[in-house]
Coordinates of C-alpha atoms in Angstrom, one line a residue:
M3 CA 78.0 10.8 -36.5
A4 CA 76.8 13.2 -39.3
H5 CA 73.7 15.2 -38.4
N6 CA 73.5 17.2 -41.6
L7 CA 70.8 16.3 -44.0
T8 CA 72.2 14.4 -47.1
S9 CA 72.1 15.8 -50.6
T10 CA 69.6 13.0 -51.5
Q11 CA 67.3 14.0 -48.6
L12 CA 67.5 17.7 -49.6
H13 CA 66.6 16.9 -53.2
K14 CA 63.6 14.8 -52.1
L15 CA 62.5 17.5 -49.7
R16 CA 62.6 20.2 -52.5
L17 CA 60.5 17.9 -54.8
A18 CA 58.0 17.1 -52.1
H19 CA 57.6 20.7 -51.0
T20 CA 56.3 21.6 -54.4
Q21 CA 53.5 19.0 -54.0
Y22 CA 52.6 20.1 -50.4
P23 CA 53.1 23.9 -50.1
K24 CA 51.5 25.6 -47.0
A25 CA 49.0 28.3 -47.6
P26 CA 50.6 31.6 -46.2
E27 CA 47.5 32.4 -44.1
F28 CA 47.3 28.9 -42.4
N29 CA 49.3 28.5 -39.2
P30 CA 48.4 25.1 -37.7
S31 CA 48.9 24.6 -34.0
Y32 CA 49.4 21.3 -32.2
G33 CA 46.5 20.7 -29.9
T34 CA 45.8 18.2 -27.2
A35 CA 45.8 15.3 -29.6
G36 CA 47.6 16.5 -32.7
F37 CA 46.6 18.8 -35.6
R38 CA 43.0 19.3 -36.8
S39 CA 41.4 21.6 -39.3
L40 CA 39.4 21.6 -42.4
A41 CA 40.7 18.8 -44.5
E42 CA 41.6 20.9 -47.5
R43 CA 44.1 22.9 -45.4
L44 CA 46.0 20.0 -44.1
P45 CA 48.1 18.3 -46.9
S46 CA 51.2 20.4 -46.0
T47 CA 50.8 19.7 -42.3
V48 CA 50.4 16.0 -42.7
Y49 CA 53.3 15.8 -45.0
R50 CA 55.5 17.5 -42.4
C51 CA 54.2 15.2 -39.7
G52 CA 55.5 12.4 -41.9
L53 CA 58.9 14.1 -41.9
L54 CA 58.7 14.5 -38.1
M55 CA 57.8 10.9 -37.4
A56 CA 60.5 9.6 -39.7
A57 CA 63.0 11.8 -37.8
R58 CA 61.6 10.5 -34.5
S59 CA 62.1 6.9 -35.7
M60 CA 65.7 7.8 -36.6
A61 CA 66.2 9.4 -33.2
V62 CA 65.0 6.5 -31.1
G63 CA 65.9 3.6 -33.5
A64 CA 62.4 2.1 -33.5
T65 CA 59.2 2.2 -35.5
T66 CA 56.9 5.2 -34.9
G67 CA 53.3 5.8 -36.1
L68 CA 50.9 8.3 -37.6
V69 CA 47.1 8.2 -37.9
V70 CA 45.1 10.5 -40.2
T71 CA 41.8 11.2 -38.3
A72 CA 39.8 14.0 -36.7
S73 CA 38.1 11.8 -34.2
H74 CA 34.8 13.2 -33.1
N75 CA 35.0 16.3 -35.4
P76 CA 32.6 16.9 -38.3
A77 CA 33.1 15.0 -41.5
Q78 CA 34.6 18.0 -43.4
D79 CA 37.5 18.2 -40.9
N80 CA 40.5 16.0 -40.7
G81 CA 43.7 15.8 -38.6
V82 CA 46.7 13.8 -37.6
K83 CA 47.7 11.9 -34.4
L84 CA 51.4 11.0 -33.8
V85 CA 52.4 7.9 -32.0
E86 CA 55.6 6.9 -30.1
P87 CA 57.2 3.5 -30.4
S88 CA 55.7 2.7 -27.0
G89 CA 52.3 3.0 -28.5
Y90 CA 51.7 6.2 -26.4
M91 CA 51.1 9.7 -27.8
L92 CA 54.1 11.7 -29.1
Q93 CA 56.5 12.6 -26.3
Q94 CA 55.6 16.0 -24.9
T95 CA 59.1 17.4 -25.3
W96 CA 58.7 16.9 -29.0
E97 CA 55.2 18.4 -29.2
V98 CA 55.7 21.1 -26.5
C99 CA 59.2 22.3 -26.0
W100 CA 61.8 23.2 -28.7
A101 CA 64.4 24.6 -26.3
L102 CA 64.4 26.1 -22.8
R103 CA 66.2 29.5 -23.1
V104 CA 64.7 31.2 -20.0
C105 CA 65.7 30.7 -16.4
I106 CA 63.0 31.5 -13.8
P107 CA 63.9 31.6 -10.1
W108 CA 61.9 28.8 -8.4
P109 CA 60.0 29.0 -6.2
T110 CA 59.0 32.6 -6.6
P111 CA 55.6 34.3 -6.5
N112 CA 53.7 33.6 -9.8
A113 CA 56.5 31.3 -11.0
E114 CA 54.1 28.9 -12.5
I115 CA 52.3 31.7 -14.4
A116 CA 55.6 33.0 -15.6
L117 CA 56.7 29.6 -16.8
L118 CA 53.4 29.1 -18.7
T119 CA 53.8 32.5 -20.3
C120 CA 57.4 31.7 -21.4
C121 CA 56.3 28.3 -22.7
K122 CA 53.6 30.0 -24.7
F123 CA 55.7 32.6 -26.4
L124 CA 59.3 31.4 -26.2
F125 CA 59.1 27.6 -26.6
Q126 CA 58.3 26.0 -29.9
A127 CA 57.3 22.5 -30.6
H128 CA 59.2 20.4 -33.2
A129 CA 55.7 19.7 -34.6
N130 CA 54.6 23.3 -34.7
R131 CA 57.8 24.6 -36.1
L132 CA 57.8 22.2 -39.0
A133 CA 54.0 22.7 -39.6
Q134 CA 54.3 26.5 -39.7
C135 CA 57.3 26.9 -42.0
D136 CA 56.2 29.2 -44.9
N137 CA 58.7 28.1 -47.6
D138 CA 61.2 25.4 -48.7
A139 CA 64.2 27.2 -47.2
S140 CA 62.6 27.7 -43.8
L141 CA 61.4 24.1 -43.8
Q142 CA 64.9 22.7 -44.6
S143 CA 66.4 25.0 -41.9
C144 CA 63.9 23.9 -39.3
L145 CA 64.4 20.2 -40.1
Q146 CA 68.2 20.7 -39.9
D147 CA 67.8 22.3 -36.5
L148 CA 65.8 19.3 -35.4
F149 CA 68.5 16.8 -36.5
T150 CA 71.2 18.9 -34.9
S151 CA 69.4 19.5 -31.6
E152 CA 68.3 15.9 -31.2
A153 CA 71.7 14.5 -32.5
I154 CA 70.0 12.5 -35.2
A155 CA 72.2 10.7 -37.7
A156 CA 70.9 11.7 -41.1
G157 CA 71.6 8.3 -42.6
A158 CA 69.8 6.4 -39.9
P159 CA 67.1 4.0 -40.9
S160 CA 63.4 4.8 -40.1
R161 CA 60.0 3.1 -40.4
V162 CA 56.6 4.6 -39.7
L163 CA 53.3 2.8 -39.5
L164 CA 50.5 4.8 -41.2
A165 CA 46.7 4.4 -41.0
C166 CA 43.6 6.5 -41.5
D167 CA 39.9 6.6 -40.7
S168 CA 37.1 6.4 -43.2
R169 CA 36.7 10.1 -44.0
P170 CA 36.7 10.8 -47.8
S171 CA 39.7 13.1 -47.4
S172 CA 41.8 10.6 -45.5
P173 CA 43.5 8.6 -48.3
A174 CA 45.0 11.7 -49.9
L175 CA 46.3 12.9 -46.6
L176 CA 47.7 9.5 -45.9
A177 CA 49.7 9.8 -49.1
A178 CA 51.0 13.1 -47.9
A179 CA 52.2 11.5 -44.7
A180 CA 53.9 8.7 -46.7
A181 CA 55.6 11.3 -48.9
G182 CA 57.1 13.0 -45.8
V183 CA 58.4 9.7 -44.5
Q184 CA 59.9 8.8 -47.8
A185 CA 61.5 12.2 -48.3
L186 CA 63.9 11.4 -45.4
G187 CA 64.5 7.9 -46.8
G188 CA 62.2 6.2 -44.4
V189 CA 59.9 3.2 -45.0
A190 CA 56.2 4.1 -44.8
V191 CA 54.1 1.1 -43.9
D192 CA 50.5 1.6 -45.0
C193 CA 48.2 -0.3 -42.5
G194 CA 45.1 0.9 -44.2
L195 CA 41.8 1.8 -42.6
L196 CA 42.1 1.4 -38.8
T197 CA 40.7 2.8 -35.6
T198 CA 43.3 5.1 -33.9
P199 CA 43.6 2.7 -31.0
Q200 CA 44.3 -0.3 -33.3
L201 CA 47.4 1.6 -34.8
H202 CA 48.6 2.4 -31.2
W203 CA 48.1 -1.3 -30.3
Q204 CA 49.9 -2.6 -33.3
L205 CA 52.9 -0.2 -32.9
Q206 CA 53.3 -1.1 -29.2
R207 CA 53.2 -4.8 -30.0
L208 CA 55.6 -4.5 -32.9
N209 CA 58.2 -2.7 -30.8
Q210 CA 57.8 -5.3 -28.0
G211 CA 58.5 -8.1 -30.5
L212 CA 55.0 -9.5 -30.1
P213 CA 52.6 -10.5 -32.9
W214 CA 51.0 -7.3 -34.1
A215 CA 48.9 -8.0 -37.2
L216 CA 45.3 -6.8 -37.2
E217 CA 44.1 -10.4 -36.8
D218 CA 46.2 -10.7 -33.6
Y219 CA 44.3 -7.7 -32.2
F220 CA 41.0 -9.5 -32.7
T221 CA 42.1 -12.8 -31.3
T222 CA 43.8 -11.3 -28.3
L223 CA 40.8 -9.3 -27.3
A224 CA 38.4 -12.2 -28.0
G225 CA 40.5 -14.7 -26.1
A226 CA 40.8 -12.4 -23.0
Y227 CA 37.0 -11.7 -23.0
Q228 CA 36.3 -15.5 -23.1
Q229 CA 38.6 -16.0 -20.2
L230 CA 36.8 -13.3 -18.1
V231 CA 33.2 -14.5 -18.8
T232 CA 33.8 -18.3 -18.6
G233 CA 31.2 -19.7 -16.2
T234 CA 28.9 -16.7 -16.4
Q235 CA 25.5 -16.3 -18.1
P236 CA 25.1 -13.9 -21.0
L237 CA 23.2 -10.7 -20.2
C238 CA 19.5 -10.8 -21.0
Q239 CA 19.6 -7.9 -23.5
S240 CA 21.4 -7.4 -26.8
L241 CA 23.9 -4.5 -26.7
I242 CA 23.0 -1.8 -29.3
V243 CA 26.0 0.1 -30.4
D244 CA 26.1 3.5 -32.2
C245 CA 29.2 3.4 -34.3
A246 CA 29.1 7.1 -35.3
N247 CA 29.1 6.2 -39.0
G248 CA 32.9 5.8 -38.5
I249 CA 35.7 3.4 -38.9
G250 CA 34.8 1.6 -35.7
A251 CA 31.8 0.0 -37.3
R252 CA 33.6 -2.5 -39.5
H253 CA 36.1 -3.5 -36.9
L254 CA 33.5 -3.9 -34.1
Q255 CA 31.5 -6.2 -36.4
T256 CA 34.7 -8.2 -37.1
L257 CA 35.4 -8.4 -33.4
S258 CA 31.8 -9.6 -32.8
Q259 CA 32.4 -12.5 -35.2
H260 CA 35.3 -13.6 -33.1
L261 CA 33.0 -13.6 -30.0
Q262 CA 30.2 -15.8 -31.3
Q263 CA 31.0 -18.6 -29.0
S264 CA 31.2 -16.3 -26.0
G265 CA 27.6 -15.2 -25.9
F266 CA 28.4 -11.7 -26.9
D267 CA 25.2 -10.4 -28.5
M268 CA 25.6 -7.0 -30.3
I269 CA 23.6 -5.0 -32.8
A270 CA 25.5 -2.3 -34.7
K271 CA 23.8 0.9 -35.8
C272 CA 25.1 4.1 -37.5
T273 CA 27.5 1.9 -39.4
G274 CA 28.3 4.2 -42.3
D275 CA 25.1 5.1 -44.2
G276 CA 24.8 8.5 -42.5
I277 CA 27.1 11.4 -41.8
L278 CA 30.2 10.8 -39.7
N279 CA 29.5 12.0 -36.2
G280 CA 26.3 13.6 -37.5
G281 CA 23.6 13.4 -34.7
C282 CA 25.4 10.3 -33.4
G283 CA 28.7 9.3 -31.8
A284 CA 30.1 9.4 -28.3
D285 CA 30.7 13.2 -28.3
F286 CA 27.2 13.9 -29.4
I287 CA 25.7 11.6 -26.8
Q288 CA 27.9 13.0 -24.0
K289 CA 27.3 16.6 -24.8
E290 CA 23.7 16.6 -26.0
R291 CA 22.3 13.9 -23.6
Q292 CA 19.9 12.5 -26.2
M293 CA 19.5 9.4 -28.3
P294 CA 21.2 9.2 -31.7
H295 CA 19.0 10.4 -34.5
T296 CA 18.5 6.9 -35.9
F297 CA 17.6 5.3 -32.6
D298 CA 13.9 6.1 -32.8
Q299 CA 12.9 2.4 -33.1
V300 CA 15.2 1.2 -30.4
P301 CA 13.1 -0.3 -27.5
Q302 CA 12.8 1.7 -24.3
G303 CA 15.4 0.7 -21.6
S304 CA 17.8 -0.9 -24.1
R305 CA 21.5 -1.1 -23.1
C306 CA 23.2 1.1 -25.6
A307 CA 26.8 2.2 -26.2
S308 CA 28.4 4.8 -28.5
L309 CA 31.8 5.1 -30.1
D310 CA 33.2 8.3 -31.6
G311 CA 34.5 8.7 -35.2
D312 CA 37.9 7.0 -34.7
A313 CA 36.7 4.6 -31.9
D314 CA 38.9 6.0 -29.1
R315 CA 35.9 7.2 -26.9
L316 CA 33.1 5.1 -25.4
V317 CA 30.0 6.0 -23.5
Y318 CA 26.9 3.9 -22.5
F319 CA 23.4 5.2 -22.4
T320 CA 19.7 4.3 -22.2
Q321 CA 16.3 6.0 -22.3
Q322 CA 13.2 5.0 -20.4
D323 CA 10.1 7.0 -21.3
S324 CA 11.4 10.6 -21.5
T325 CA 14.4 10.1 -19.1
F326 CA 17.8 9.8 -20.7
Q327 CA 20.6 8.3 -18.7
L328 CA 24.3 8.6 -19.5
F329 CA 27.1 6.3 -18.4
D330 CA 30.1 8.4 -19.2
G331 CA 33.9 7.9 -18.6
D332 CA 33.4 8.6 -14.9
K333 CA 30.9 5.7 -14.6
I334 CA 33.1 3.5 -16.7
A335 CA 36.1 4.2 -14.5
V336 CA 34.2 3.3 -11.4
L337 CA 33.1 0.0 -13.0
A338 CA 36.7 -0.7 -13.9
A339 CA 37.8 0.1 -10.4
L340 CA 35.3 -2.5 -9.1
F341 CA 36.7 -4.9 -11.5
V342 CA 40.2 -4.5 -10.2
G343 CA 44.6 4.0 -8.5
I344 CA 42.3 6.0 -10.5
V345 CA 43.3 9.1 -12.5
Q346 CA 40.8 11.8 -13.6
T347 CA 40.7 15.3 -15.1
A348 CA 38.9 18.2 -13.6
Y349 CA 35.9 17.3 -15.8
A350 CA 35.3 14.3 -13.7
N351 CA 32.0 14.7 -11.9
G352 CA 32.5 15.4 -8.2
A353 CA 30.2 12.6 -7.2
S354 CA 32.4 10.0 -9.0
T355 CA 35.5 11.3 -7.3
A356 CA 33.9 11.2 -3.9
F357 CA 32.6 7.7 -4.4
M358 CA 36.0 6.3 -5.4
R359 CA 37.7 8.0 -2.5
N360 CA 35.1 7.4 0.2
N361 CA 33.4 4.1 -0.8
L362 CA 36.2 2.2 -2.7
G363 CA 39.2 3.6 -0.8
I364 CA 41.0 4.3 -4.0
E365 CA 43.6 7.0 -4.5
V366 CA 42.4 9.6 -7.1
A367 CA 44.9 11.8 -8.9
V368 CA 43.8 14.8 -10.9
T369 CA 45.6 16.0 -14.0
P370 CA 45.2 18.7 -16.7
T371 CA 42.7 17.8 -19.4
G372 CA 44.1 15.6 -22.1
V373 CA 44.8 11.9 -22.4
K374 CA 48.6 12.4 -22.5
Y375 CA 48.5 13.9 -18.9
L376 CA 46.3 11.2 -17.6
H377 CA 48.5 8.5 -19.1
E378 CA 51.6 9.9 -17.6
E379 CA 50.0 9.8 -14.1
A380 CA 48.4 6.4 -14.6
V381 CA 51.7 4.6 -15.4
K382 CA 52.9 5.5 -11.8
F383 CA 50.4 2.9 -10.4
D384 CA 50.5 -0.9 -10.4
I385 CA 47.0 -0.7 -11.9
G386 CA 46.2 2.8 -13.2
I387 CA 42.7 3.5 -14.4
Y388 CA 42.1 6.7 -16.3
F389 CA 39.1 8.0 -18.1
E390 CA 38.0 11.4 -19.1
A391 CA 34.3 12.1 -18.7
N392 CA 34.0 12.1 -22.6
G393 CA 34.7 8.4 -22.5
H394 CA 38.4 8.3 -23.5
G395 CA 40.5 6.2 -21.2
T396 CA 42.0 2.8 -20.4
V397 CA 43.4 0.6 -17.6
L398 CA 47.2 0.2 -17.4
F399 CA 49.1 -2.6 -15.7
S400 CA 52.7 -2.1 -14.7
K401 CA 55.3 -4.6 -15.9
S402 CA 56.3 -5.4 -12.3
L403 CA 52.7 -6.3 -11.4
L404 CA 52.3 -8.5 -14.5
D405 CA 55.5 -10.3 -13.7
R406 CA 54.3 -11.1 -10.2
L407 CA 50.9 -12.2 -11.6
H408 CA 52.5 -14.6 -14.1
E409 CA 54.5 -16.1 -11.2
I410 CA 51.3 -17.2 -9.5
E411 CA 48.9 -17.6 -12.3
S412 CA 49.0 -21.4 -12.2
Q413 CA 47.7 -21.3 -8.6
S414 CA 45.4 -18.3 -8.8
K415 CA 42.3 -17.7 -10.9
A416 CA 42.3 -14.1 -9.8
A417 CA 45.8 -13.7 -11.2
R418 CA 44.7 -15.3 -14.5
D419 CA 41.7 -13.0 -14.7
L420 CA 43.9 -9.9 -14.1
I421 CA 46.3 -11.0 -16.8
A422 CA 43.3 -11.5 -19.1
L423 CA 42.0 -8.0 -18.2
S424 CA 45.4 -6.6 -19.1
Q425 CA 45.1 -8.3 -22.5
L426 CA 41.5 -7.3 -23.0
I427 CA 42.0 -3.5 -22.4
N428 CA 44.3 -1.7 -24.7
Q429 CA 47.6 -1.0 -22.9
A430 CA 48.6 1.8 -25.2
V431 CA 45.7 4.2 -25.4
G432 CA 41.9 4.5 -24.8
D433 CA 40.1 2.1 -27.1
A434 CA 36.3 2.0 -27.5
L435 CA 36.3 -1.6 -28.9
S436 CA 38.2 -3.1 -26.0
G437 CA 36.3 -0.8 -23.6
V438 CA 33.0 -2.3 -24.8
L439 CA 34.3 -5.7 -23.9
M440 CA 35.6 -4.6 -20.5
V441 CA 32.2 -3.1 -19.6
E442 CA 30.3 -6.1 -20.9
A443 CA 32.5 -8.5 -19.0
A444 CA 32.2 -6.5 -15.8
L445 CA 28.4 -6.3 -16.1
R446 CA 28.2 -10.0 -17.0
R447 CA 30.4 -11.1 -14.1
R448 CA 28.1 -9.2 -11.7
Q449 CA 24.9 -10.0 -13.6
W450 CA 24.1 -6.3 -13.5
D451 CA 21.8 -4.3 -15.8
L452 CA 22.3 -0.5 -16.4
Q453 CA 20.0 0.3 -13.5
E454 CA 22.2 -1.5 -11.0
W455 CA 25.3 0.1 -12.5
G456 CA 23.7 3.5 -12.3
H457 CA 22.8 3.1 -8.6
L458 CA 26.5 3.1 -7.6
Y459 CA 26.3 6.9 -7.2
Q460 CA 24.3 9.8 -8.4
D461 CA 26.1 12.4 -10.6
L462 CA 25.9 16.0 -9.5
P463 CA 24.0 18.0 -12.2
S464 CA 26.4 19.6 -14.5
R465 CA 26.6 21.8 -17.6
Q466 CA 29.3 22.2 -20.3
T467 CA 29.3 25.0 -22.7
K468 CA 31.8 26.9 -24.8
V469 CA 32.6 30.6 -25.6
L470 CA 33.9 31.7 -29.0
V471 CA 36.9 33.9 -28.5
A472 CA 39.3 35.7 -30.9
D473 CA 42.4 34.0 -29.5
R474 CA 42.2 31.0 -27.1
S475 CA 45.9 31.5 -26.1
V476 CA 44.9 34.5 -23.9
I477 CA 43.7 31.9 -21.4
S478 CA 46.3 30.2 -19.2
T479 CA 45.4 27.7 -16.5
I480 CA 47.1 26.2 -13.4
N481 CA 46.4 23.5 -10.8
A482 CA 45.4 20.8 -13.3
E483 CA 43.4 23.4 -15.3
T484 CA 41.0 24.1 -12.3
Q485 CA 42.1 27.7 -12.0
V486 CA 42.8 30.6 -14.4
A487 CA 46.2 32.2 -14.4
A488 CA 45.5 34.7 -17.2
P489 CA 43.8 37.0 -18.1
A490 CA 44.1 38.8 -14.8
G491 CA 40.9 39.0 -12.8
L492 CA 39.0 36.2 -14.5
Q493 CA 39.5 33.7 -11.7
A494 CA 38.2 36.1 -9.1
L495 CA 35.0 36.5 -11.2
I496 CA 34.6 32.8 -11.4
D497 CA 35.2 32.4 -7.7
K498 CA 32.5 35.1 -7.0
A499 CA 30.0 33.2 -9.3
V500 CA 30.7 29.9 -7.6
A501 CA 30.5 31.3 -4.0
G502 CA 26.8 31.8 -4.2
V503 CA 25.9 28.3 -5.5
P504 CA 25.5 25.4 -3.0
A505 CA 28.1 22.7 -3.8
G506 CA 29.0 24.8 -6.8
R507 CA 32.1 24.1 -8.9
A508 CA 33.2 25.7 -12.1
F509 CA 36.3 26.0 -14.2
V510 CA 37.3 27.1 -17.7
R511 CA 40.1 26.1 -20.1
P512 CA 41.1 26.9 -23.7
S513 CA 40.3 24.3 -26.3
G514 CA 43.2 22.5 -27.7
T515 CA 41.9 22.5 -31.3
E516 CA 39.8 25.7 -31.9
D517 CA 39.4 29.3 -30.7
V518 CA 36.9 28.6 -28.0
V519 CA 37.0 28.5 -24.2
R520 CA 35.3 25.5 -22.6
V521 CA 33.2 26.1 -19.5
Y522 CA 32.3 23.4 -16.9
A523 CA 29.9 23.9 -14.0
E524 CA 28.2 21.6 -11.5
A525 CA 25.8 22.2 -8.6
T526 CA 23.2 20.4 -6.5
T527 CA 20.4 21.1 -9.1
Q528 CA 20.4 21.2 -12.9
E529 CA 18.9 24.7 -12.8
A530 CA 21.7 25.9 -10.6
A531 CA 24.4 24.2 -12.7
D532 CA 22.9 25.8 -15.9
K533 CA 22.9 29.3 -14.4
L534 CA 26.4 28.9 -13.0
A535 CA 27.7 27.8 -16.4
L536 CA 26.0 30.8 -18.1
D537 CA 27.3 33.3 -15.5
V538 CA 30.9 32.0 -16.0
A539 CA 30.5 31.9 -19.8
R540 CA 29.5 35.6 -19.7
Q541 CA 32.5 36.5 -17.6
V542 CA 34.8 34.7 -20.1
H543 CA 33.2 36.5 -23.0
K544 CA 33.7 39.8 -21.3
V545 CA 37.3 39.4 -20.1
A546 CA 38.8 37.0 -22.6
G547 CA 37.9 38.6 -25.9
G548 CA 34.6 36.9 -26.7
V549 CA 33.4 37.1 -30.3
G550 CA 29.8 38.0 -31.2
E551 CA 27.0 38.4 -28.7
A552 CA 27.5 37.5 -25.1
P553 CA 26.1 34.0 -24.1
S554 CA 22.4 34.1 -23.3
N555 CA 21.5 30.5 -22.6

């Protein structure tokens, strides 16, 4: 089996490289969900991601995927997310480790810290190596190393599904991705304007040999919702959805048309007339705890939901008089658990974790921040529910459980409902559109309003903030990102700040996409949580190379 790139591939690579050169000063880094930056910097990166996913398709003998999107980032940014044939995110060995060249005695004192340090400086991701090559020769060399190390046959066929969100910069970047796929002789399938979860869903279904067209997505979700709400009364209020002026608007409205006979009553707002993620969207709602800027005429107490820019995050919210109430990923996870273990990140509010352990008797696993870590843990359960507080998550059903449910579905309505839930909720990745239907079905089956949902448990007051630093890589974390490994002394300062706060909890972690350190704190009062977050942010600024003035509020 020949692993050397063919002369035709080398010729195409040289031609394409002239179209998509990398700026010498730009060194993209693969974050928690791919590459993101200002859109004008990204053509070379997205082109090389096209190369990577064509190579991945060759390596595994199946179709892979790529989505051009920057999710909840501002409109001037863009990015790229890479998708495995399973519909899951790119395998971590391809995004994280290039080759392990260092042996560390295990277990030894500080072995985890040493491993993190080695990973940071001595391991290179396939994605990063390709994205950071400065010239044609280094790119060809890197690509050849990839084919050799992964034993990829250079003449193997490949196919990559491509999609993008509605940002003005997306079509040109999608063309760059297609050029990368085609440079290796692969087939680039342009799926057009999709939400990120729709591409994941389509790719998973295609590789499972199931109907995977976009219309199949709508009919599958609508049919499952109908099964779950049959015999129930529609909720008394219309659902008002903030679509973040993003790609989710058009697809949510199409989905709503498929649900007209089900009593699904929805009003879509922020559908594209305003700025993408500008004063709206799930990230804005979750972080700022206020109504979208265009919701001034929405009646008090309305049941509202919010998507992010590529519709992979979902939060619910309402406002009565001057009181704003958020139903974030933690609240959605609890509602899903009542519907049907649970996996959370350290950002999960302590009250939600306690409720699920103590009231529902559900095993709760904690992972580092990032959907890829949550997903890896969730697949270990028969039913794995994972949500980040930001609203990104899903409910996964194991094949063995589904097989058992199918065996008894003719005799059991409960089995039929669980099968319908597995079809309703995206089995590949967090999906705000399917998430809306899951929440609405759960509320409708219980005939709950938001007040009854909110009374399940009371969140501990919390505060999130961020500190601008010169280099986020100076921060390393351990224990599912709840403790700092480096720089030395920072964790002791955090512990000291937490010690004086009743029920206090705080942690920090480096951002996966920008040079900031994210700070989370919670306590028994909002004032105490705010002060703890500020104290920790000041210590981060002092010890971890903060940029500009120290945090003051």
